[in-house]
Coordinates of C-alpha atoms in Angstrom, one line a residue:
M1 CA 0.0 0.0 0.0
A2 CA 1.3 3.5 -0.9
L3 CA 2.6 5.7 1.9
L4 CA -0.1 8.3 2.4
T5 CA -0.2 11.4 4.4
R6 CA -2.7 11.7 7.2
E7 CA -4.8 14.2 5.2
T8 CA -4.9 11.9 2.2
Q9 CA -5.9 8.9 4.3
E10 CA -8.8 10.9 5.8
K11 CA -9.9 11.8 2.2
V12 CA -9.8 8.2 1.1
V13 CA -11.8 7.0 4.1
K14 CA -14.3 9.8 3.6
L15 CA -14.8 8.8 0.0
L16 CA -15.4 5.2 1.0
V17 CA -18.0 6.3 3.6
N18 CA -19.8 8.5 1.1
A19 CA -19.8 5.7 -1.4
G20 CA -21.5 3.4 1.2
L21 CA -18.4 1.1 1.3
A22 CA -17.5 1.7 4.9
D23 CA -19.7 1.8 8.0
P24 CA -19.6 5.4 9.4
A25 CA -20.0 4.2 13.0
L26 CA -17.1 1.7 12.7
V27 CA -14.9 4.4 11.1
K28 CA -15.7 6.8 13.9
S29 CA -14.9 4.2 16.5
A30 CA -11.6 3.5 14.7
Q31 CA -10.7 7.2 14.6
D32 CA -11.2 7.3 18.4
E33 CA -9.0 4.2 18.9
I34 CA -6.0 5.4 16.9
V35 CA -5.7 8.5 19.1
K36 CA -4.4 6.0 21.7
T37 CA -2.6 3.5 19.5
K38 CA -1.0 6.1 17.1
Q39 CA -1.6 3.6 14.3
P40 CA -2.3 5.0 10.8
L41 CA -6.1 5.2 10.1
I42 CA -6.2 3.1 7.0
A43 CA -3.9 0.4 8.5
H44 CA -6.2 0.3 11.6
L45 CA -9.4 0.0 9.5
L46 CA -7.8 -2.8 7.4
S47 CA -6.8 -4.7 10.6
K48 CA -10.4 -4.4 11.8
K49 CA -11.7 -5.6 8.4
V50 CA -13.9 -2.4 8.1
I51 CA -12.4 -2.0 4.6
N52 CA -10.2 -4.1 2.3
T53 CA -7.1 -3.3 0.2
E54 CA -9.0 -3.3 -3.1
M55 CA -11.3 -0.5 -1.8
V56 CA -8.4 1.5 -0.5
A57 CA -6.4 1.2 -3.8
H58 CA -9.5 2.3 -5.9
A59 CA -10.3 5.2 -3.5
T60 CA -6.7 6.3 -3.3
A61 CA -6.4 6.5 -7.1
R62 CA -9.5 8.7 -7.1
V63 CA -8.2 11.0 -4.4
I64 CA -4.7 11.5 -5.9
G65 CA -6.0 11.7 -9.5
V66 CA -4.5 8.7 -11.2
Q67 CA -6.1 5.9 -13.2
Y68 CA -7.0 2.7 -11.3
V69 CA -7.0 -0.9 -12.7
D70 CA -8.4 -4.0 -11.1
L71 CA -6.1 -6.9 -12.0
K72 CA -7.4 -9.5 -9.6
N73 CA -9.0 -11.6 -12.4
V74 CA -7.1 -10.4 -15.4
T75 CA -5.1 -12.9 -17.5
M76 CA -2.2 -10.9 -19.0
D77 CA -0.9 -11.6 -22.5
K78 CA 2.5 -13.4 -22.3
E79 CA 4.1 -10.9 -24.8
M80 CA 3.0 -8.0 -22.5
L81 CA 4.8 -9.6 -19.5
L82 CA 8.0 -9.8 -21.4
N83 CA 8.3 -6.0 -21.3
L84 CA 9.6 -6.2 -17.7
P85 CA 11.9 -9.0 -16.4
Q86 CA 10.3 -11.1 -13.7
D87 CA 12.9 -10.4 -11.0
V88 CA 12.4 -6.6 -11.5
A89 CA 8.6 -6.9 -11.5
S90 CA 8.6 -9.0 -8.3
R91 CA 11.2 -6.8 -6.5
S92 CA 9.5 -3.5 -7.4
M93 CA 5.9 -4.8 -7.2
V94 CA 5.1 -3.4 -10.6
V95 CA 3.7 -5.1 -13.7
P96 CA 3.3 -4.1 -17.4
V97 CA -0.4 -3.8 -18.3
G98 CA -0.5 -2.0 -21.7
E99 CA 1.2 0.2 -24.3
N100 CA 0.4 3.6 -25.9
G101 CA 2.6 4.0 -28.8
N102 CA 6.2 3.8 -27.4
Q103 CA 4.9 4.5 -23.9
L104 CA 4.8 1.5 -21.5
I105 CA 1.9 1.5 -19.0
V106 CA 2.7 -0.2 -15.7
A107 CA 0.5 -0.9 -12.6
M108 CA 2.0 -0.1 -9.3
I109 CA 1.0 0.0 -5.6
D110 CA 2.7 3.4 -5.0
V111 CA 2.3 5.6 -8.1
T112 CA 3.9 8.5 -6.2
N113 CA 7.3 6.7 -6.3
V114 CA 9.1 8.8 -8.9
Q115 CA 12.4 7.0 -8.4
A116 CA 10.8 3.7 -9.3
T117 CA 9.3 5.0 -12.6
D118 CA 12.6 6.7 -13.5
Y119 CA 14.4 3.4 -13.0
L120 CA 11.9 1.6 -15.2
A121 CA 12.2 4.2 -17.9
T122 CA 16.0 3.8 -17.9
L123 CA 15.7 0.0 -17.8
T124 CA 13.3 -0.3 -20.7
S125 CA 14.4 2.8 -22.6
R126 CA 10.8 3.8 -22.9
P127 CA 8.6 6.5 -21.3
I128 CA 6.6 5.1 -18.4
K129 CA 3.0 5.8 -17.4
A130 CA 2.0 4.6 -14.0
V131 CA -1.5 3.5 -13.0
M132 CA -2.6 2.2 -9.6
S133 CA -3.6 -1.3 -8.5
S134 CA -3.9 -3.3 -5.3
E135 CA -1.3 -5.6 -3.9
E136 CA -3.6 -8.6 -4.6
G137 CA -3.9 -7.5 -8.2
I138 CA -0.2 -7.0 -8.7
R139 CA 0.5 -10.4 -7.2
Y140 CA -2.1 -12.1 -9.4
V141 CA -0.3 -10.8 -12.5
L142 CA 3.1 -11.7 -11.0
S143 CA 1.9 -15.3 -10.7
Q144 CA 1.4 -15.4 -14.4
Y145 CA 5.1 -15.1 -15.1
V146 CA 5.2 -18.9 -15.4
G147 CA 7.7 -20.0 -18.1
D148 CA 10.0 -16.9 -18.1
F149 CA 13.1 -18.7 -19.2
S150 CA 15.1 -15.6 -20.2
S151 CA 17.7 -16.5 -17.5
V152 CA 18.0 -20.0 -19.0
R153 CA 18.7 -18.5 -22.4
Q154 CA 21.3 -16.3 -20.8
A155 CA 22.9 -19.3 -19.1
V156 CA 23.1 -21.1 -22.4
K157 CA 24.7 -18.1 -24.0
S158 CA 27.2 -17.6 -21.2
T159 CA 28.1 -21.3 -21.1
N160 CA 28.7 -21.5 -24.8
E161 CA 30.9 -18.4 -24.6
E162 CA 32.9 -19.9 -21.8
L163 CA 33.4 -23.1 -23.7
Q164 CA 34.5 -21.2 -26.8
Q165 CA 36.9 -18.9 -24.9
R166 CA 38.6 -21.6 -22.8
Q167 CA 37.9 -25.3 -22.1
S168 CA 37.0 -24.5 -18.5
N169 CA 36.3 -27.4 -16.2
V170 CA 32.8 -28.1 -15.0
K171 CA 33.4 -26.8 -11.5
T172 CA 34.2 -23.3 -12.7
I173 CA 31.1 -23.2 -15.0
V174 CA 28.7 -24.4 -12.4
Q175 CA 29.7 -21.7 -9.9
D176 CA 28.8 -19.0 -12.5
S177 CA 25.6 -17.1 -11.7
P178 CA 23.8 -17.8 -15.1
I179 CA 23.6 -21.5 -14.4
S180 CA 22.1 -20.8 -10.9
K181 CA 19.6 -18.5 -12.5
A182 CA 18.7 -21.1 -15.1
L183 CA 18.0 -23.7 -12.5
T184 CA 16.0 -21.2 -10.5
S185 CA 13.9 -20.4 -13.5
I186 CA 13.2 -24.1 -14.2
L187 CA 12.3 -24.7 -10.5
D188 CA 10.1 -21.5 -10.4
Y189 CA 8.2 -22.7 -13.5
A190 CA 7.6 -26.2 -12.0
V191 CA 6.4 -24.8 -8.7
K192 CA 4.0 -22.3 -10.2
S193 CA 2.7 -24.9 -12.6
K194 CA 2.1 -27.2 -9.6
A195 CA 4.4 -29.9 -11.2
S196 CA 5.2 -33.0 -9.1
D197 CA 8.4 -33.9 -10.9
I198 CA 11.0 -32.3 -13.2
H199 CA 12.8 -34.6 -15.7
I200 CA 16.2 -33.4 -17.1
E201 CA 16.9 -35.9 -19.9
P202 CA 20.1 -35.9 -22.0
L203 CA 19.8 -36.9 -25.7
E204 CA 22.6 -37.3 -28.2
E205 CA 22.6 -33.6 -29.3
S206 CA 20.4 -31.8 -26.8
L207 CA 19.0 -31.7 -23.3
V208 CA 15.2 -32.0 -22.8
I209 CA 13.4 -30.6 -19.7
R210 CA 10.0 -32.1 -19.0
C211 CA 7.6 -31.5 -16.1
R212 CA 4.9 -33.8 -14.8
I213 CA 1.8 -31.6 -14.3
D214 CA -1.5 -33.1 -13.1
G215 CA 0.1 -36.5 -13.6
V216 CA 1.0 -36.0 -17.2
L217 CA 4.6 -35.3 -18.5
R218 CA 4.9 -32.2 -20.7
Q219 CA 8.0 -31.0 -22.5
V220 CA 9.0 -27.5 -21.3
M221 CA 12.1 -26.8 -23.3
E222 CA 15.0 -28.2 -25.3
L223 CA 18.4 -26.9 -24.5
P224 CA 21.8 -27.3 -26.2
K225 CA 23.9 -30.3 -25.1
S226 CA 26.7 -27.9 -24.0
I227 CA 24.7 -26.8 -20.9
E228 CA 24.2 -30.3 -19.5
P229 CA 27.5 -30.7 -17.5
A230 CA 27.1 -27.4 -15.8
L231 CA 23.4 -27.8 -15.0
V232 CA 23.8 -31.4 -13.6
S233 CA 26.8 -30.4 -11.6
R234 CA 25.0 -27.5 -10.1
I235 CA 22.2 -29.8 -8.9
K236 CA 24.8 -32.2 -7.5
I237 CA 26.5 -29.4 -5.5
L238 CA 23.2 -28.2 -4.0
S239 CA 22.3 -31.9 -3.1
D240 CA 25.7 -32.6 -1.5
L241 CA 26.5 -35.3 -4.1
K242 CA 29.8 -36.2 -5.8
I243 CA 30.2 -34.0 -8.9
D244 CA 33.0 -36.3 -10.3
E245 CA 30.9 -39.5 -10.0
H246 CA 29.2 -40.3 -13.3
R247 CA 29.0 -44.1 -13.3
V248 CA 26.5 -44.9 -10.5
P249 CA 23.1 -43.5 -9.5
Q250 CA 23.1 -40.9 -6.7
D251 CA 20.2 -39.7 -4.5
G252 CA 20.1 -36.4 -2.6
Q253 CA 17.9 -33.6 -1.5
F254 CA 17.7 -29.8 -0.8
A255 CA 15.1 -27.2 -0.2
V256 CA 14.3 -23.9 -2.1
Q257 CA 12.2 -20.9 -1.5
V258 CA 10.0 -20.0 -4.4
G259 CA 7.9 -16.8 -3.7
D260 CA 6.3 -17.4 -0.3
K261 CA 6.5 -21.2 -0.7
E262 CA 9.1 -23.5 0.8
V263 CA 9.6 -26.6 -1.4
D264 CA 11.6 -29.7 -0.6
L265 CA 13.3 -31.3 -3.5
R266 CA 14.3 -35.0 -3.8
I267 CA 17.0 -35.6 -6.4
A268 CA 17.6 -38.9 -8.3
I269 CA 20.5 -38.9 -10.7
A270 CA 21.3 -41.9 -12.9
P271 CA 23.8 -42.6 -15.8
V272 CA 22.1 -43.1 -19.2
I273 CA 23.8 -43.7 -22.6
W274 CA 23.9 -39.9 -23.5
G275 CA 24.9 -38.5 -20.1
E276 CA 23.1 -38.3 -16.7
Q277 CA 19.4 -38.1 -16.2
V278 CA 18.1 -36.1 -13.3
V279 CA 14.6 -36.5 -11.8
I280 CA 13.6 -33.9 -9.2
R281 CA 10.5 -34.6 -7.1
L282 CA 8.9 -31.5 -5.7
L283 CA 7.3 -31.7 -2.3
D284 CA 5.3 -28.5 -1.9
K285 CA 4.5 -28.1 1.8
T286 CA 1.7 -25.7 1.0
G287 CA 0.2 -27.5 -2.0
T288 CA -2.9 -29.0 -0.5
T289 CA -5.5 -28.3 2.1
L290 CA -5.4 -32.0 3.3
D291 CA -9.2 -32.1 3.2
I292 CA -10.4 -35.6 2.3
E293 CA -13.8 -34.3 1.0
Q294 CA -12.2 -31.8 -1.3
M295 CA -9.8 -34.5 -2.5
G296 CA -12.8 -36.3 -3.9
M297 CA -13.9 -38.9 -1.3
T298 CA -17.6 -38.8 -0.8
G299 CA -20.7 -40.7 0.2
R300 CA -20.4 -44.4 1.2
A301 CA -16.7 -44.5 0.8
L302 CA -16.2 -41.6 3.1
K303 CA -18.6 -43.1 5.7
M304 CA -16.7 -46.3 5.7
V305 CA -13.3 -44.6 6.2
L306 CA -14.6 -42.3 9.0
N307 CA -16.0 -45.4 10.7
G308 CA -12.6 -47.1 10.4
I309 CA -10.6 -44.2 11.8
S310 CA -13.0 -43.8 14.7
K311 CA -12.0 -47.1 16.2
P312 CA -9.3 -47.1 19.0
N313 CA -7.2 -49.7 17.2
G314 CA -6.7 -51.7 14.0
M315 CA -5.3 -50.9 10.6
I316 CA -6.3 -48.5 7.8
L317 CA -4.4 -49.3 4.6
T318 CA -4.4 -47.4 1.3
S319 CA -3.2 -48.9 -2.0
G320 CA -2.4 -47.6 -5.5
P321 CA 0.5 -47.0 -7.9
T322 CA 3.3 -44.5 -7.3
G323 CA 2.0 -40.9 -7.4
S324 CA -1.6 -41.8 -6.7
G325 CA -1.9 -39.6 -3.6
K326 CA -1.7 -42.4 -0.9
S327 CA 0.4 -40.4 1.5
T328 CA -1.8 -37.3 1.1
T329 CA -4.9 -39.4 1.9
L330 CA -3.3 -40.7 5.1
Y331 CA -2.4 -37.2 6.1
A332 CA -5.9 -36.0 5.4
L333 CA -7.2 -38.8 7.7
L334 CA -4.6 -38.0 10.4
K335 CA -5.9 -34.4 10.3
K336 CA -9.4 -35.7 11.0
I337 CA -8.4 -37.4 14.2
K338 CA -5.6 -35.1 15.4
D339 CA -6.2 -34.0 18.9
V340 CA -4.1 -32.9 21.9
K341 CA -5.3 -36.0 23.8
I342 CA -3.6 -38.5 21.5
N343 CA 0.0 -39.1 20.5
I344 CA 0.5 -39.5 16.8
V345 CA 3.9 -40.7 15.5
T346 CA 4.8 -41.1 11.8
L347 CA 7.7 -42.9 10.1
E348 CA 8.1 -41.7 6.5
D349 CA 10.5 -41.7 3.5
P350 CA 10.4 -38.8 2.8
V351 CA 8.4 -36.6 5.2
E352 CA 6.1 -34.9 2.6
Y353 CA 4.0 -32.6 4.8
K354 CA 4.9 -31.1 8.1
M355 CA 1.9 -31.2 10.5
D356 CA 1.7 -29.5 13.9
G357 CA 0.9 -31.9 16.7
V358 CA 2.3 -34.9 14.9
N359 CA 5.7 -36.4 15.7
Q360 CA 7.3 -37.2 12.4
I361 CA 10.4 -39.3 11.8
Q362 CA 12.4 -39.4 8.6
V363 CA 13.7 -42.8 7.5
N364 CA 17.5 -42.9 7.2
V365 CA 18.7 -46.2 5.8
D366 CA 22.4 -45.1 5.8
A367 CA 22.2 -44.5 9.6
G368 CA 20.3 -47.8 10.1
L369 CA 16.8 -46.2 10.6
T370 CA 14.6 -48.3 8.4
F371 CA 10.8 -48.7 8.5
A372 CA 11.2 -51.9 10.5
S373 CA 13.7 -50.6 13.1
G374 CA 11.9 -47.3 13.3
L375 CA 8.6 -49.0 13.9
R376 CA 10.1 -50.9 16.8
S377 CA 11.4 -47.7 18.3
I378 CA 8.0 -45.9 17.8
L379 CA 6.1 -48.6 19.7
R380 CA 8.3 -47.8 22.8
Q381 CA 7.2 -44.1 22.6
D382 CA 3.7 -44.7 23.9
P383 CA 1.8 -43.8 20.7
D384 CA -1.9 -43.9 20.2
V385 CA -1.7 -43.6 16.4
V386 CA 1.1 -44.8 14.2
M387 CA 1.6 -44.0 10.5
V388 CA 4.1 -46.0 8.5
G389 CA 4.8 -44.4 5.1
E390 CA 4.9 -47.8 3.3
I391 CA 4.8 -51.5 4.1
R392 CA 7.6 -52.8 1.9
D393 CA 8.6 -56.1 3.4
S394 CA 7.3 -58.9 5.7
E395 CA 9.2 -57.6 8.7
T396 CA 7.4 -54.2 8.6
A397 CA 4.1 -55.9 7.8
N398 CA 4.4 -58.1 10.9
L399 CA 5.3 -55.2 13.2
A400 CA 2.4 -53.2 11.9
V401 CA 0.0 -56.1 12.6
Q402 CA 1.5 -56.5 16.1
A403 CA 1.0 -52.8 16.7
A404 CA -2.6 -53.0 15.7
L405 CA -3.1 -56.1 17.9
T406 CA -1.7 -54.3 20.9
G407 CA -4.1 -51.4 20.9
H408 CA -2.7 -49.0 18.4
L409 CA -4.4 -47.4 15.3
V410 CA -2.1 -48.0 12.4
F411 CA -2.1 -46.2 9.1
S412 CA 0.0 -47.3 6.1
T413 CA 0.2 -47.8 2.3
L414 CA 0.8 -50.8 0.0
H415 CA 1.5 -51.0 -3.7
T416 CA -1.4 -52.9 -5.1
N417 CA -3.8 -52.2 -8.0
S418 CA -7.0 -52.2 -5.9
A419 CA -8.4 -52.2 -2.4
A420 CA -9.2 -55.9 -2.4
G421 CA -5.6 -56.6 -3.6
I422 CA -4.3 -55.5 -0.2
L423 CA -5.6 -58.6 1.5
P424 CA -3.8 -61.3 -0.6
R425 CA -0.7 -59.1 -0.7
L426 CA -0.5 -59.2 3.1
T427 CA -0.8 -63.0 2.9
E428 CA 2.1 -63.1 0.5
M429 CA 4.1 -61.2 3.0
G430 CA 3.6 -64.0 5.5
I431 CA 0.8 -62.5 7.6
E432 CA -1.6 -65.2 8.8
P433 CA -5.1 -64.6 7.4
F434 CA -6.7 -64.7 10.9
L435 CA -4.4 -61.9 11.9
I436 CA -5.3 -59.9 8.8
A437 CA -9.0 -60.4 9.5
S438 CA -8.8 -59.4 13.2
T439 CA -6.7 -56.2 12.6
L440 CA -7.9 -54.6 9.4
N441 CA -10.6 -51.9 9.8
T442 CA -10.7 -50.4 6.3
V443 CA -8.8 -50.8 3.0
I444 CA -8.7 -48.0 0.4
G445 CA -7.8 -48.2 -3.3
Q446 CA -7.1 -45.0 -5.2
R447 CA -6.0 -43.3 -8.4
L448 CA -5.8 -39.7 -9.5
V449 CA -7.6 -38.1 -12.4
R450 CA -7.3 -34.6 -13.8
R451 CA -10.2 -32.2 -13.0
V452 CA -12.0 -30.4 -15.8
T453 CA -11.3 -26.7 -15.6
E454 CA -14.0 -24.1 -14.7
K455 CA -14.0 -22.9 -18.3
R456 CA -16.0 -25.7 -19.8
T457 CA -18.7 -26.7 -22.4
T458 CA -21.3 -29.4 -22.2
F459 CA -22.2 -32.1 -24.8
K460 CA -24.3 -35.2 -25.2
S461 CA -22.6 -38.5 -24.7
S462 CA -22.1 -40.6 -27.9
E463 CA -23.7 -44.0 -28.3
L464 CA -20.5 -45.7 -27.3
Q465 CA -20.0 -43.5 -24.2
T466 CA -23.6 -44.1 -23.2
R467 CA -23.2 -47.8 -23.4
E468 CA -20.0 -47.7 -21.4
L469 CA -21.6 -45.6 -18.7
N470 CA -24.5 -47.9 -18.4
E471 CA -22.3 -51.0 -18.3
V472 CA -20.2 -49.5 -15.4
V473 CA -22.7 -47.6 -13.3
G474 CA -26.1 -48.6 -14.7
D475 CA -26.8 -50.8 -11.7
I476 CA -26.4 -47.9 -9.2
L477 CA -27.9 -44.9 -11.2
P478 CA -31.4 -43.8 -10.1
R479 CA -34.3 -45.4 -12.1
D480 CA -36.7 -42.5 -11.8
Q481 CA -37.0 -39.0 -10.6
A482 CA -38.1 -40.0 -7.1
Q483 CA -34.8 -41.9 -6.7
V484 CA -32.5 -39.1 -7.8
A485 CA -32.2 -37.3 -4.5
P486 CA -31.8 -40.3 -2.2
V487 CA -29.4 -42.1 -4.5
S488 CA -27.3 -39.0 -5.1
E489 CA -27.1 -38.3 -1.4
S490 CA -26.2 -41.8 -0.6
L491 CA -23.5 -42.0 -3.2
G492 CA -22.3 -38.5 -2.6
Y493 CA -22.6 -37.2 -6.1
P494 CA -25.1 -34.3 -6.5
G495 CA -27.8 -34.5 -9.2
L496 CA -27.1 -37.8 -10.8
P497 CA -29.0 -38.5 -14.0
I498 CA -31.7 -41.1 -14.4
L499 CA -30.5 -44.3 -16.1
N500 CA -31.3 -44.1 -19.9
N501 CA -30.1 -45.2 -23.3
D502 CA -30.5 -41.8 -25.0
G503 CA -27.3 -40.2 -23.7
Y504 CA -26.0 -38.2 -20.8
T505 CA -24.8 -34.6 -20.4
L506 CA -21.0 -34.5 -20.0
V507 CA -18.5 -31.7 -19.8
Q508 CA -15.2 -30.9 -21.5
G509 CA -12.8 -28.1 -20.5
V510 CA -11.6 -25.3 -22.7
D511 CA -8.0 -25.9 -23.8
D512 CA -5.8 -22.8 -23.1
K513 CA -2.5 -21.9 -21.6
E514 CA -4.0 -21.8 -18.1
S515 CA -5.5 -25.3 -18.4
P516 CA -3.8 -27.4 -21.1
G517 CA -6.1 -30.1 -22.5
G518 CA -9.0 -28.5 -20.6
Y519 CA -7.8 -29.8 -17.2
K520 CA -6.6 -28.1 -14.1
G521 CA -5.9 -29.8 -10.8
R522 CA -6.6 -33.4 -9.8
A523 CA -9.2 -35.4 -7.9
G524 CA -9.1 -38.9 -6.4
L525 CA -10.9 -42.0 -7.5
Y526 CA -11.5 -44.2 -4.5
E527 CA -12.9 -47.6 -3.6
T528 CA -13.3 -48.5 0.1
I529 CA -13.9 -51.9 1.7
E530 CA -15.0 -52.1 5.3
V531 CA -13.7 -55.3 6.9
D532 CA -16.8 -56.6 8.6
D533 CA -17.7 -60.2 9.7
D534 CA -18.5 -61.4 6.1
I535 CA -15.2 -60.0 4.7
Q536 CA -13.3 -61.5 7.7
K537 CA -14.6 -64.9 6.9
L538 CA -13.5 -64.6 3.2
I539 CA -10.0 -63.5 4.3
V540 CA -9.7 -66.5 6.7
A541 CA -10.9 -68.8 3.9
H542 CA -8.1 -67.5 1.6
A543 CA -10.6 -66.0 -0.8
T544 CA -9.3 -64.2 -4.0
S545 CA -9.4 -60.5 -4.3
A546 CA -12.2 -60.9 -7.0
D547 CA -14.4 -62.8 -4.5
I548 CA -13.8 -60.2 -1.8
M549 CA -14.7 -57.3 -4.1
K550 CA -17.8 -59.1 -5.3
V551 CA -19.1 -59.3 -1.7
A552 CA -17.9 -55.7 -0.9
K553 CA -19.9 -54.4 -3.9
A554 CA -23.0 -56.2 -2.7
K555 CA -22.5 -54.3 0.6
G556 CA -22.3 -50.9 -1.1
T557 CA -18.7 -50.5 -2.1
V558 CA -18.3 -48.3 -5.2
T559 CA -15.3 -49.4 -7.3
M560 CA -12.7 -46.9 -8.5
R561 CA -13.9 -47.2 -12.1
Q562 CA -17.5 -46.6 -11.0
D563 CA -16.4 -43.6 -8.9
G564 CA -14.7 -42.2 -12.0
M565 CA -17.7 -42.6 -14.2
L566 CA -19.9 -41.0 -11.5
K567 CA -17.5 -38.1 -11.3
A568 CA -17.6 -37.8 -15.1
L569 CA -21.5 -37.6 -14.9
S570 CA -21.1 -35.0 -12.1
G571 CA -18.8 -32.8 -14.2
V572 CA -15.6 -33.4 -12.2
T573 CA -13.7 -35.1 -14.9
T574 CA -14.1 -36.9 -18.3
I575 CA -14.7 -40.4 -19.4
E576 CA -11.4 -40.3 -21.4
E577 CA -9.5 -39.3 -18.2
V578 CA -11.1 -42.1 -16.2
N579 CA -10.2 -44.7 -18.9
R580 CA -6.6 -43.3 -18.9
V581 CA -5.9 -44.1 -15.3
A582 CA -8.4 -47.0 -14.6
S583 CA -8.9 -48.9 -17.8
D584 CA -7.4 -52.0 -16.1
L585 CA -10.0 -52.0 -13.4
A586 CA -13.4 -53.7 -13.4

């Protein structure tokens, strides 16, 4: 917010009162209070939520006689943003918003800052016209600087010049600032795009950068081969790895600050035929609300899970392929039960989310702290709830079962294709069926699908799509209008259509730079099995996962594929996306 004189602040507040945007009584009360606190009037009104910053910015512009622009929902053209470098825009809180001939129009918080406008005029070699906007508006435009790779291009240029001038060793190159800026730009793009992984892949004559966004890999850029040694070595230095080791895989980690986010990075480097491949996994500590309902679990599945975690002991296990959100689901469930009255201890590799009130332990195999040895230690710490990041071997599985038998509530994950697949998998690990039956509360299977963006259109399902929908969810869709409300409420999907053969209304997203392919964000597909007496008998009888799922469906379990199709009918995702991640499921 611009620094305003007392007189100007009073004029701004008076304008807001006259416009009916501020309560006169609350303003009068605030004016009496600041006599004692000596706090500026507008700052005091903002702290009391009598007004907001957008109101203040608009009114201030009117009072001092400058143009105001509301940028909170404006998507700026990429070419326009290139008029100011990202680092300058972020540091000065100023963004380019238009042009008038050779004049560049910029939005600022403090348009009275003459030094800032003079600096921008010198930097751009253009006359500057300043207009006013709020801090929220400026930050919204700054967030659109995704994919500003000017520093990467500069790094390529600088590295090529170094190689031409002198055959400098890698260590000298990687310490140069252009490479650091290049890596920062790549990480910045990945974080702002909400990527889960960055792949740096050497080819014979180039270096390809790809990011996994919403579960799908996308190529971001292709760089000259010459930058590969410098970039890989810089990553090794930051990860405390050996920069002269190129023959064996290496794993490391480090953390970066991107904007107001702290992001943990897990590094995996492996030798390939054309050099060294680097995969960077991003663990954004602020990336999710850890709300199980917002993640996509609803209706019967949610009720079964909540019933399972309400018990004082037993096991809750989640299953699914790598990257299907299993750990996030467990954390969302821990958040549900977290309380000062219980001791929650976790054992993870890596610790993906830091949660207050939970004692989290990081696995360290080199120091001898494995899942099995760590679990033994945890059980001596008087826990009420234990979360084991993953059950990988029979020793950990046995310890988890023993913990559940001795009065603990145990959360963990397994790599299986479905919820029912957990049960025979535990048997394969050497766990007796009667122990599985007596300790398991709930098992969850899950996958992740991309959400359809808010910018969307509707269409009628084709004959093939209608037939597929009826085959998968026809037995659970309402048969008439009277059934719509109760069935929709029971399943947890609002406004389900009536079963028919004439087609259903589906959605598809608008493909643009903000939502490639028409998708933005992800939602979970879930299937949940509550281990009751009937399921326990099947487990003891060594029943197959197919037999277990058949009984579970009869008791109300919605399979992952059914969950996906119901989400497609509810406008959350598309049939194509469900088939992409769950075509192997019944």
